[in-house]
Short mmCIF file of C-alpha atoms and ligand atoms in Angstrom, two decimals:
data_model
loop_
_atom_site.label_atom_id
_atom_site.label_comp_id
_atom_site.label_asym_id
_atom_site.label_seq_id
_atom_site.Cartn_x
_atom_site.Cartn_y
_atom_site.Cartn_z
CA MET A 456 89.92 99.60 122.32
CA ASN A 457 90.60 97.82 119.76
CA THR A 458 94.04 96.87 118.49
CA GLN A 459 94.66 95.67 114.90
CA SER A 460 97.03 92.71 114.42
CA ASN A 461 100.82 93.30 113.42
CA PRO A 462 100.71 93.81 110.26
CA ARG A 463 101.86 89.74 108.44
CA SER A 464 105.11 90.74 106.99
CA GLU A 465 104.64 88.53 103.39
CA ASP A 466 101.77 91.28 103.30
CA VAL A 467 104.30 93.87 103.35
CA THR A 468 106.52 92.56 100.82
CA ILE A 469 102.96 91.28 98.64
CA LEU A 470 101.84 95.33 98.71
CA ARG A 471 105.03 97.48 98.35
CA ALA A 472 105.44 94.97 94.78
CA LEU A 473 101.83 95.82 93.50
CA LEU A 474 102.63 99.46 94.56
CA GLU A 475 105.96 99.94 93.49
CA ALA A 476 105.05 98.32 89.49
CA GLU A 477 104.42 100.53 86.70
CA GLU A 478 101.44 102.12 85.61
CA GLY A 479 99.53 99.52 83.91
CA ALA A 480 102.60 96.37 85.10
CA TYR A 481 101.68 93.03 86.80
CA VAL A 482 103.61 91.97 90.04
CA SER A 483 104.64 87.64 88.96
CA GLY A 484 103.03 85.75 91.20
CA SER A 485 105.94 83.65 90.64
CA GLY A 486 108.48 86.17 91.26
CA LEU A 487 106.33 87.22 94.99
CA ALA A 488 106.28 83.04 95.64
CA GLU A 489 110.71 82.53 95.54
CA GLN A 490 110.76 86.33 96.72
CA LEU A 491 108.65 84.96 99.87
CA GLY A 492 109.36 81.53 100.46
CA LEU A 493 106.42 80.65 99.49
CA SER A 494 103.87 78.51 97.44
CA ARG A 495 102.22 80.24 94.73
CA VAL A 496 99.18 79.35 95.56
CA SER A 497 100.60 80.81 99.35
CA VAL A 498 100.92 83.96 97.24
CA ARG A 499 97.45 83.55 96.49
CA THR A 500 95.98 83.01 99.82
CA ARG A 501 97.49 86.68 101.25
CA ILE A 502 96.01 88.06 98.30
CA GLN A 503 92.54 87.44 98.29
CA GLN A 504 93.32 87.75 101.95
CA LEU A 505 94.16 91.49 101.50
CA GLU A 506 91.23 91.45 98.81
CA SER A 507 88.62 91.27 102.14
CA GLU A 508 89.93 93.89 103.84
CA GLY A 509 89.35 96.04 100.94
CA PHE A 510 92.26 95.47 98.62
CA ALA A 511 90.72 94.97 94.92
CA VAL A 512 93.51 93.02 92.71
CA GLU A 513 92.98 91.95 89.29
CA ALA A 514 95.25 88.75 88.85
CA ILE A 515 95.88 87.37 85.27
CA ARG A 516 96.93 83.79 84.39
CA HIS A 517 100.52 84.07 82.64
CA LYS A 518 100.51 88.30 83.94
CA GLY A 519 100.33 88.56 87.30
CA TYR A 520 98.49 90.54 89.56
CA ARG A 521 97.75 94.32 89.89
CA LEU A 522 96.53 96.97 92.31
CA LEU A 523 93.28 98.89 91.00
CA ALA A 524 92.56 99.85 94.23
CA GLN A 525 92.69 100.69 97.90
CA PRO A 526 91.03 100.21 101.40
CA GLU A 527 89.93 104.15 101.90
CA THR A 528 90.84 102.91 105.88
CA LEU A 529 94.29 103.31 107.84
CA HIS A 530 96.01 100.05 106.90
CA PRO A 531 98.52 98.00 109.25
CA ALA A 532 100.44 95.92 105.38
CA LEU A 533 99.51 98.92 103.59
CA LEU A 534 100.61 101.88 106.05
CA GLU A 535 103.86 99.39 106.55
CA ALA A 536 104.58 98.79 103.19
CA GLU A 537 104.06 103.28 101.58
CA ILE A 538 106.94 103.88 105.40
CA ALA A 539 109.47 101.01 103.63
CA ARG A 540 108.97 103.29 100.22
CA LYS A 541 110.06 106.18 102.53
CA GLU A 542 113.16 104.47 103.78
CA PHE A 543 113.21 105.13 107.14
CA HIS A 544 112.58 104.15 110.34
CA LEU A 545 110.12 104.53 112.82
CA PRO A 546 107.94 101.88 115.24
CA VAL A 547 104.01 102.33 114.20
CA HIS A 548 101.74 101.44 116.31
CA LEU A 549 98.26 100.81 114.34
CA LEU A 550 94.69 100.94 116.24
CA HIS A 551 91.72 100.69 115.01
CA GLU A 552 89.77 102.50 117.40
CA VAL A 553 91.15 103.89 121.05
CA ASP A 554 90.68 106.66 123.21
CA SER A 555 92.78 108.68 122.07
CA THR A 556 96.18 108.08 120.94
CA ASN A 557 98.15 110.32 122.74
CA ALA A 558 96.84 108.50 126.10
CA GLU A 559 97.99 104.92 124.20
CA ALA A 560 101.78 106.22 123.27
CA THR A 561 101.77 107.79 126.81
CA ARG A 562 100.52 104.43 128.08
CA LEU A 563 103.44 102.89 125.61
CA LEU A 564 106.58 105.21 126.98
CA SER A 565 105.38 104.55 130.89
CA THR A 566 105.87 100.69 130.00
CA GLY A 567 109.22 102.12 128.67
CA ALA A 568 108.85 101.34 125.08
CA GLU A 569 111.67 103.00 122.74
CA ALA A 570 110.99 106.18 121.87
CA PRO A 571 110.80 107.53 119.31
CA PHE A 572 107.38 105.42 117.58
CA ALA A 573 103.70 106.13 115.88
CA VAL A 574 100.16 105.76 117.35
CA LEU A 575 97.65 105.49 114.86
CA ALA A 576 93.68 105.28 114.53
CA ASN A 577 90.68 104.93 112.64
CA ARG A 578 88.74 106.15 115.41
CA GLN A 579 88.79 108.13 118.51
CA SER A 580 86.63 108.04 120.91
CA ALA A 581 87.06 110.29 123.58
CA GLY A 582 90.60 112.23 121.43
CA ARG A 583 91.71 115.21 123.13
CA GLY A 584 92.09 119.00 122.66
CA ARG A 585 93.81 121.75 124.82
CA MET A 586 92.09 123.20 128.56
CA GLY A 587 89.69 119.95 128.23
CA ARG A 588 88.06 120.19 125.09
CA THR A 589 87.43 117.72 122.76
CA TRP A 590 88.61 116.58 119.23
CA PHE A 591 86.59 115.04 116.47
CA SER A 592 87.62 111.88 115.79
CA GLU A 593 84.88 109.90 113.83
CA ALA A 594 86.96 107.16 110.81
CA ALA A 595 85.69 109.45 108.22
CA GLY A 596 89.02 109.43 106.56
CA ASN A 597 90.67 111.84 109.20
CA LEU A 598 94.78 111.43 110.33
CA TYR A 599 94.97 110.97 114.50
CA LEU A 600 98.20 110.17 115.05
CA SER A 601 100.52 110.54 117.99
CA LEU A 602 104.15 110.39 118.76
CA ALA A 603 106.15 109.44 121.58
CA LEU A 604 108.80 111.07 121.96
CA ARG A 605 112.39 111.52 124.91
CA PRO A 606 114.64 114.18 123.42
CA GLN A 607 116.57 114.49 127.09
CA LEU A 608 116.10 118.52 126.20
CA PRO A 609 116.06 120.73 129.12
CA PRO A 610 112.32 122.66 129.29
CA ALA A 611 113.81 125.55 128.41
CA ARG A 612 113.86 124.42 125.18
CA MET A 613 110.97 122.42 124.84
CA GLY A 614 108.78 126.74 124.01
CA PRO A 615 108.61 126.47 119.94
CA PHE A 616 108.46 122.59 119.46
CA THR A 617 104.51 122.69 118.86
CA LEU A 618 104.25 125.90 116.79
CA TRP A 619 107.44 123.81 115.23
CA MET A 620 106.66 120.92 114.27
CA GLY A 621 103.12 122.53 113.28
CA LEU A 622 104.92 124.97 110.76
CA LYS A 623 106.77 121.57 109.01
CA VAL A 624 103.39 120.65 108.51
CA CYS A 625 102.63 123.40 106.90
CA GLN A 626 105.53 123.23 104.99
CA PHE A 627 104.42 119.45 104.26
CA LEU A 628 100.78 120.47 103.31
CA ASP A 629 101.91 123.40 100.49
CA GLU A 630 104.60 122.73 98.71
CA ARG A 631 104.07 118.93 99.02
CA HIS A 632 100.39 119.04 97.57
CA ASP A 633 99.67 123.16 96.97
CA ALA A 634 97.14 123.78 100.52
CA ALA A 635 97.06 127.38 100.93
CA VAL A 636 97.80 126.91 105.08
CA GLY A 637 98.44 128.62 108.23
CA ILE A 638 99.12 128.61 111.26
CA LYS A 639 97.07 130.44 113.54
CA TRP A 640 99.69 130.74 117.60
CA PRO A 641 99.46 128.57 119.33
CA ASN A 642 98.27 125.30 117.90
CA ASP A 643 95.96 125.67 114.98
CA LEU A 644 96.51 124.90 111.28
CA LEU A 645 93.76 126.33 109.15
CA CYS A 646 92.81 126.49 105.73
CA ASN A 647 91.00 128.93 104.44
CA GLY A 648 90.02 130.81 107.31
CA ARG A 649 88.42 127.46 109.22
CA LYS A 650 90.38 124.78 111.38
CA LEU A 651 92.23 121.75 109.18
CA ALA A 652 94.46 120.01 111.83
CA GLY A 653 95.36 121.03 115.82
CA MET A 654 98.27 119.55 117.70
CA LEU A 655 98.63 118.58 121.61
CA THR A 656 101.94 117.91 122.68
CA GLU A 657 101.92 116.86 126.76
CA ALA A 658 105.02 116.23 128.39
CA ARG A 659 105.98 114.32 131.44
CA ILE A 660 108.86 116.91 133.20
CA ASP A 661 111.68 115.74 135.50
CA THR A 662 113.35 118.19 137.39
CA ASP A 663 116.36 118.69 133.65
CA PHE A 664 114.93 116.76 131.56
CA THR A 665 111.41 116.52 129.00
CA ARG A 666 111.32 113.03 129.94
CA GLU A 667 108.66 111.76 128.24
CA LEU A 668 107.13 114.30 125.29
CA VAL A 669 103.51 112.96 123.53
CA PHE A 670 103.45 115.22 120.14
CA GLY A 671 99.31 115.02 118.93
CA LEU A 672 98.38 115.99 115.46
CA GLY A 673 94.39 115.95 114.24
CA LEU A 674 94.87 116.47 110.46
CA ASN A 675 91.23 116.18 108.96
CA VAL A 676 92.40 114.78 105.40
CA ASN A 677 89.13 113.06 103.90
CA SER A 678 85.63 113.66 105.67
CA THR A 679 83.73 116.38 103.93
CA PRO A 680 81.60 118.68 106.04
CA ALA A 681 78.48 115.43 106.16
CA ASP A 682 80.89 114.07 108.47
CA TRP A 683 80.80 116.46 110.86
CA PRO A 684 78.37 117.79 113.87
CA GLU A 685 77.10 120.79 112.97
CA ALA A 686 79.07 123.06 115.89
CA LEU A 687 81.93 122.06 113.22
CA SER A 688 79.77 122.93 110.04
CA THR A 689 80.84 126.71 109.83
CA ILE A 690 84.42 126.27 111.07
CA ALA A 691 85.83 122.55 110.40
CA THR A 692 86.98 121.85 107.13
CA SER A 693 89.98 119.65 105.76
CA LEU A 694 92.52 119.25 103.25
CA ARG A 695 89.49 117.03 100.77
CA GLU A 696 87.12 120.36 100.55
CA ALA A 697 90.12 123.09 100.25
CA ILE A 698 91.86 121.28 97.52
CA GLY A 699 88.85 119.84 96.18
CA LYS A 700 90.13 116.19 95.82
CA SER A 701 90.78 112.47 97.79
CA PHE A 702 93.56 111.12 99.51
CA SER A 703 95.27 107.46 99.92
CA LEU A 704 95.27 108.25 103.46
CA ASN A 705 98.36 105.54 104.29
CA ALA A 706 100.57 106.83 101.30
CA PHE A 707 100.46 110.65 102.78
CA ALA A 708 99.66 109.13 106.81
CA ALA A 709 103.83 108.01 105.27
CA ASP A 710 105.31 111.51 104.12
CA LEU A 711 102.92 113.25 107.26
CA LEU A 712 105.00 110.65 109.39
CA ALA A 713 108.45 111.76 107.62
CA THR A 714 108.43 114.82 108.18
CA LEU A 715 107.51 114.86 111.35
CA VAL A 716 111.23 112.97 112.59
CA GLU A 717 112.94 114.60 110.15
CA ALA A 718 111.64 117.87 111.96
CA TYR A 719 111.43 116.51 115.36
CA GLU A 720 115.86 115.74 114.36
CA ALA A 721 116.16 119.32 113.33
CA PHE A 722 114.53 119.88 116.82
CA VAL A 723 116.77 118.05 119.25
CA SER A 724 119.88 118.88 117.54
CA GLY A 725 119.51 122.56 117.19
CA ALA A 726 119.32 122.86 113.12
CA TYR A 727 115.50 123.86 112.80
CA ALA A 728 116.53 127.70 114.68
CA ALA A 729 117.35 128.90 110.77
CA ASP A 730 114.71 127.60 109.49
CA PHE A 731 112.48 128.90 112.59
CA LYS A 732 111.43 132.29 112.26
CA VAL A 733 111.93 131.54 107.19
CA LEU A 734 108.54 129.71 108.05
CA TRP A 735 107.00 131.75 110.80
CA THR A 736 106.84 134.61 108.84
CA ARG A 737 105.72 132.38 105.77
CA TYR A 738 103.28 130.46 107.70
CA ASP A 739 101.84 132.82 109.90
CA SER A 740 97.97 133.86 109.98
CA LEU A 741 97.93 136.32 112.61
CA MET A 742 100.42 138.32 111.95
CA GLY A 743 99.28 142.66 111.96
CA LYS A 744 96.15 141.53 112.93
CA ASP A 745 93.78 142.67 115.47
CA VAL A 746 93.04 140.29 118.17
CA THR A 747 91.96 139.38 121.63
CA LEU A 748 93.79 136.60 124.19
CA HIS A 749 93.17 135.19 126.65
CA SER A 750 95.66 134.11 128.94
CA GLN A 751 95.46 132.47 132.47
CA GLY A 752 92.05 134.46 133.42
CA SER A 753 93.08 138.30 132.12
CA THR A 754 91.76 139.14 128.01
CA PHE A 755 94.32 141.22 126.47
CA GLU A 756 93.66 143.55 123.08
CA GLY A 757 95.88 144.56 120.85
CA THR A 758 97.57 143.44 117.07
CA ALA A 759 99.58 140.18 116.38
CA CYS A 760 102.58 140.78 115.38
CA GLY A 761 105.09 137.25 115.66
CA ILE A 762 106.34 134.98 117.78
CA ASN A 763 109.30 135.23 119.54
CA ASP A 764 112.69 132.22 119.91
CA ASP A 765 110.92 130.82 122.99
CA GLY A 766 107.88 130.81 120.76
CA SER A 767 105.31 133.25 122.70
CA LEU A 768 103.40 135.43 121.34
CA ALA A 769 103.96 139.12 120.27
CA LEU A 770 101.62 141.51 120.90
CA GLN A 771 101.50 145.09 120.27
CA ARG A 772 99.15 146.99 122.78
CA PRO A 773 96.83 150.01 121.45
CA ASP A 774 99.28 152.33 124.11
CA GLY A 775 102.44 150.79 121.85
CA SER A 776 103.60 149.12 125.02
CA ARG A 777 104.33 145.11 123.76
CA LEU A 778 103.81 141.78 126.00
CA SER A 779 104.84 138.28 124.76
CA VAL A 780 102.04 135.84 126.45
CA ARG A 781 103.41 131.57 126.60
CA ALA A 782 100.50 130.48 126.91
CA GLY A 783 96.51 131.18 125.66
CA ASP A 784 94.22 131.49 123.74
CA VAL A 785 93.80 133.81 120.55
CA THR A 786 90.96 134.65 118.51
CA LEU A 787 90.88 137.88 115.06
CA ARG A 788 88.70 140.92 116.34
CA PRO A 789 86.84 142.49 113.10
CA SER A 790 89.19 145.04 112.08
C1 BTN B 226 93.56 121.32 119.84
O1 BTN B 226 93.19 121.52 118.65
O2 BTN B 226 92.21 121.79 120.82
C2 BTN B 226 94.67 120.29 119.99
C3 BTN B 226 93.67 118.75 118.67
C4 BTN B 226 94.51 117.87 118.94
C5 BTN B 226 94.26 116.39 118.20
C6 BTN B 226 94.82 115.35 118.07
S1 BTN B 226 94.03 113.92 117.39
C7 BTN B 226 95.33 112.68 117.89
C8 BTN B 226 95.78 112.97 118.87
N1 BTN B 226 95.45 112.74 120.26
C9 BTN B 226 94.39 113.15 120.86
O3 BTN B 226 93.45 112.86 121.45
N2 BTN B 226 94.38 114.43 120.22
C10 BTN B 226 95.23 114.55 119.52
#
């Protein structure tokens, strides 16, 4: 595992100032030096260090500094600066590479780390999906992130949790980035009929409480078909492929983390319930479709007709009877 060091606070301050400068404007070196209590030479040294990490900064005598380009991967100080600009608080552990962000979040929770916090990585060596599957996790401009939580809610309340988080991700992608996304029960986000993202929620449950909860999200952001293995070439997509433009990964990640934290808080308070059905109606990609459902060793055929309050899938069977299924995998049948 290759841990990135914590960002230096002066780097976060410098990057925030550069990001917040008006288009084309320069940030004064002496202003930064004064703000940081450093010499101008020390500021220049930090900026040179940032350049060696993938930033391009123009320096003009008597004018100051201007940010021209930023790294395409997640960068600790840049992500921290973007989070600070959003003005929400969330401790973030950013790793260059890890086996799985879900596994790392679980390990940190078990050491007593205060939640909520997030774990993100540029690459996972053992990214995991549902049902023992692996998740494509190369360093290709995608997001691999986990939110570590201690909701202290009864397990019976947790049924719709993953779906709710997925709906809020759909709303974020749709309303902020104009992506035509949908959710496929129970854990897939689709775009143009292809898989854009997958969610994996893992919990440690005591008798009455969900003690530890890890919400994992793998979202293909800037990867292109050339990055994917052959087996994914016909079933995967990325935002870049769907929308036709690439994203500033750190700003995108900060925005998404803010959305996830807000979604989690609404879930815990119960305020989510009013929006749940509305968003489900908007983003359900299975509604009215003929599906085959595999659940706990059995196979059912029917028409998907929404979900119930507990997050189970409602299925109308060919004989007209209704079935509610809490766990399983769905495939579409050709109509
Ligand atoms: C699936 O579709 O089967 C779920 C995929 C979930 C992948 C994410 S990537 C971040 C987090 N860490 C993991 O190891 N898995 C989840």
